[in-house]
PDB file of C-alpha atoms in Angstrom:
ATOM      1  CA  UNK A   1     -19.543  -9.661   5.549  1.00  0.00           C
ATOM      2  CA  UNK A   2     -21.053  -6.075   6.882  1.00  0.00           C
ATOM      3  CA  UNK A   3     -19.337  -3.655   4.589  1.00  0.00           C
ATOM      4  CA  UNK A   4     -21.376  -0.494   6.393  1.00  0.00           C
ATOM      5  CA  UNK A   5     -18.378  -0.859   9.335  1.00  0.00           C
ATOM      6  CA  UNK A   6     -15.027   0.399   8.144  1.00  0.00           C
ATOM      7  CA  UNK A   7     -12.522  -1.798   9.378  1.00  0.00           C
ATOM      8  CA  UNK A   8     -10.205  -0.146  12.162  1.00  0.00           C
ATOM      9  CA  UNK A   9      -7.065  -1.196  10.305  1.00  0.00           C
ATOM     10  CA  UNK A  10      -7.111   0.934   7.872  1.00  0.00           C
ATOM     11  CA  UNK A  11      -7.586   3.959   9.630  1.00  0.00           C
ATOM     12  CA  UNK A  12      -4.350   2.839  11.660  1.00  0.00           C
ATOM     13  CA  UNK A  13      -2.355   1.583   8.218  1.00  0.00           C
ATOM     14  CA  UNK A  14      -1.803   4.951   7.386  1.00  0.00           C
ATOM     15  CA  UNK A  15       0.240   6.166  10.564  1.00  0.00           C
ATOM     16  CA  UNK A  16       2.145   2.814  10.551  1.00  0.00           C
ATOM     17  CA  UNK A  17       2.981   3.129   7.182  1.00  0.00           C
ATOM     18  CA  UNK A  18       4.773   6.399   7.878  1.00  0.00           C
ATOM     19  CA  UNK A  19       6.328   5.379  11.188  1.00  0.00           C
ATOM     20  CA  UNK A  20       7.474   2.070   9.240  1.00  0.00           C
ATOM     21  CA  UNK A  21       8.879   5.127   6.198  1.00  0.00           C
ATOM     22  CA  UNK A  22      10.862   6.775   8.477  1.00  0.00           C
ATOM     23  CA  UNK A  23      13.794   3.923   8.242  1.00  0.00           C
ATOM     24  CA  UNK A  24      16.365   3.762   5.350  1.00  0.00           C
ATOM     25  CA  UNK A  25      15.468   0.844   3.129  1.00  0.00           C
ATOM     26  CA  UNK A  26      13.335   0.068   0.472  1.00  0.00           C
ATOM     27  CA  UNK A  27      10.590  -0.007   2.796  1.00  0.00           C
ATOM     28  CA  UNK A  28      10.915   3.198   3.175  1.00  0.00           C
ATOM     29  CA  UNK A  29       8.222   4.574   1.338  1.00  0.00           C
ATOM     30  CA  UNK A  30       4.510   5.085   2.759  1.00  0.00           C
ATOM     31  CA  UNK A  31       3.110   4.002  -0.484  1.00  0.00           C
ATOM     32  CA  UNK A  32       5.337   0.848  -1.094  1.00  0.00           C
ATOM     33  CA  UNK A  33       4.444  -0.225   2.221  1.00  0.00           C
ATOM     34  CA  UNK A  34       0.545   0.324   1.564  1.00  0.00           C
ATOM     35  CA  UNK A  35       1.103  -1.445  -1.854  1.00  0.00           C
ATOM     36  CA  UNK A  36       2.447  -4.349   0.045  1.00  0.00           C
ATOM     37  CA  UNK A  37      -0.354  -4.612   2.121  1.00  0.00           C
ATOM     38  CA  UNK A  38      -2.568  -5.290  -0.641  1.00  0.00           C
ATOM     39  CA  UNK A  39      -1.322  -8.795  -1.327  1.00  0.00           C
ATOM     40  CA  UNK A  40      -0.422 -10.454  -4.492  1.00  0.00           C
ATOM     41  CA  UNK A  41      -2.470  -8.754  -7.224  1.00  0.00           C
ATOM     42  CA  UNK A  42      -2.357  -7.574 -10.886  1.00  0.00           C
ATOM     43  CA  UNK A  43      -0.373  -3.845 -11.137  1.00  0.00           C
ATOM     44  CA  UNK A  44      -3.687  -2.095 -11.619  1.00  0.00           C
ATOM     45  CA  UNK A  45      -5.835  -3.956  -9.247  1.00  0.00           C
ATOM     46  CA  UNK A  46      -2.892  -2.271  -6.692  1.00  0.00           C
ATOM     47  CA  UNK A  47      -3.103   1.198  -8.203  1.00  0.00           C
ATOM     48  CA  UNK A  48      -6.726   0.957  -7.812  1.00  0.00           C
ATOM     49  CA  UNK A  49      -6.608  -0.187  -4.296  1.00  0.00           C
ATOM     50  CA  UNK A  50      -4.043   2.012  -3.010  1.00  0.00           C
ATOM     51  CA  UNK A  51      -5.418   4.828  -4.960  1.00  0.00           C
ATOM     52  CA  UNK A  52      -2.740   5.066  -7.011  1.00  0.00           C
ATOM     53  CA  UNK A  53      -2.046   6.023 -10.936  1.00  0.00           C
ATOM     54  CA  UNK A  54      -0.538   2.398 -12.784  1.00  0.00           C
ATOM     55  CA  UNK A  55       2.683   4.494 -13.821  1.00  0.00           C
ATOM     56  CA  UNK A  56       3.107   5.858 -10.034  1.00  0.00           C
ATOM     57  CA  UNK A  57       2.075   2.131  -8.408  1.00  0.00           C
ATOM     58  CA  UNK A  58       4.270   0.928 -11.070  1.00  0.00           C
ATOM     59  CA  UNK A  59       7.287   2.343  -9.815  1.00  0.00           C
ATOM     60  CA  UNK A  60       7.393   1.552  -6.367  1.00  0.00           C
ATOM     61  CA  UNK A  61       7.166  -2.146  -7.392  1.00  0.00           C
ATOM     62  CA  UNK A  62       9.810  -1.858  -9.542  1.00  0.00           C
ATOM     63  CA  UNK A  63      12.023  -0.941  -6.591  1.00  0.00           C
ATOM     64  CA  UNK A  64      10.831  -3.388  -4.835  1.00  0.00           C
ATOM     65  CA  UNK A  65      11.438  -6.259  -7.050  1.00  0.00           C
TER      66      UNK A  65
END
C-alpha cells in the first residue's frame, strides 16, 4: 500500500462529519462520528487516531454506548 497518497476520504470525512452533526441525536457530534469511523478498537488506539485526549475520546463513547 502507497502511503505517500493521502486518501481523498479523509479530507471529505471532516465536512460530512459536521453536515451529519447538525441533526439532534447522539450522532450529533463531529467527533463521535469521526470516532465511529475508526472501527472497533481499544479507547486509546481511538484517541490516538482521531487525535483525541483518552478522557475527551472517552466521553463521547460513553454516550454512545
Amino acid at each position: 500500500m502507497d502511503d505517500s497518497r493521502e486518501d481523498p476520504t479523509r479530507k471529505a470525512a471532516p465536512a460530512l462529519f459536521d453536515a451529519l452533526a447538525t441533526t439532534d441525536n447522539p450522532l450529533s457530534k463531529r467527533k463521535r462520528l469521526e470516532l465511529l469511523t475508526q472501527g472497533e478498537r481499544r479507547v486509546d488506539a481511538l484517541a490516538k487516531a482521531a487525535g483525541l485526549g483518552l478522557t475527551t475520546a472517552s466521553a463521547p463513547l460513553q454516550t454512545l454506548k
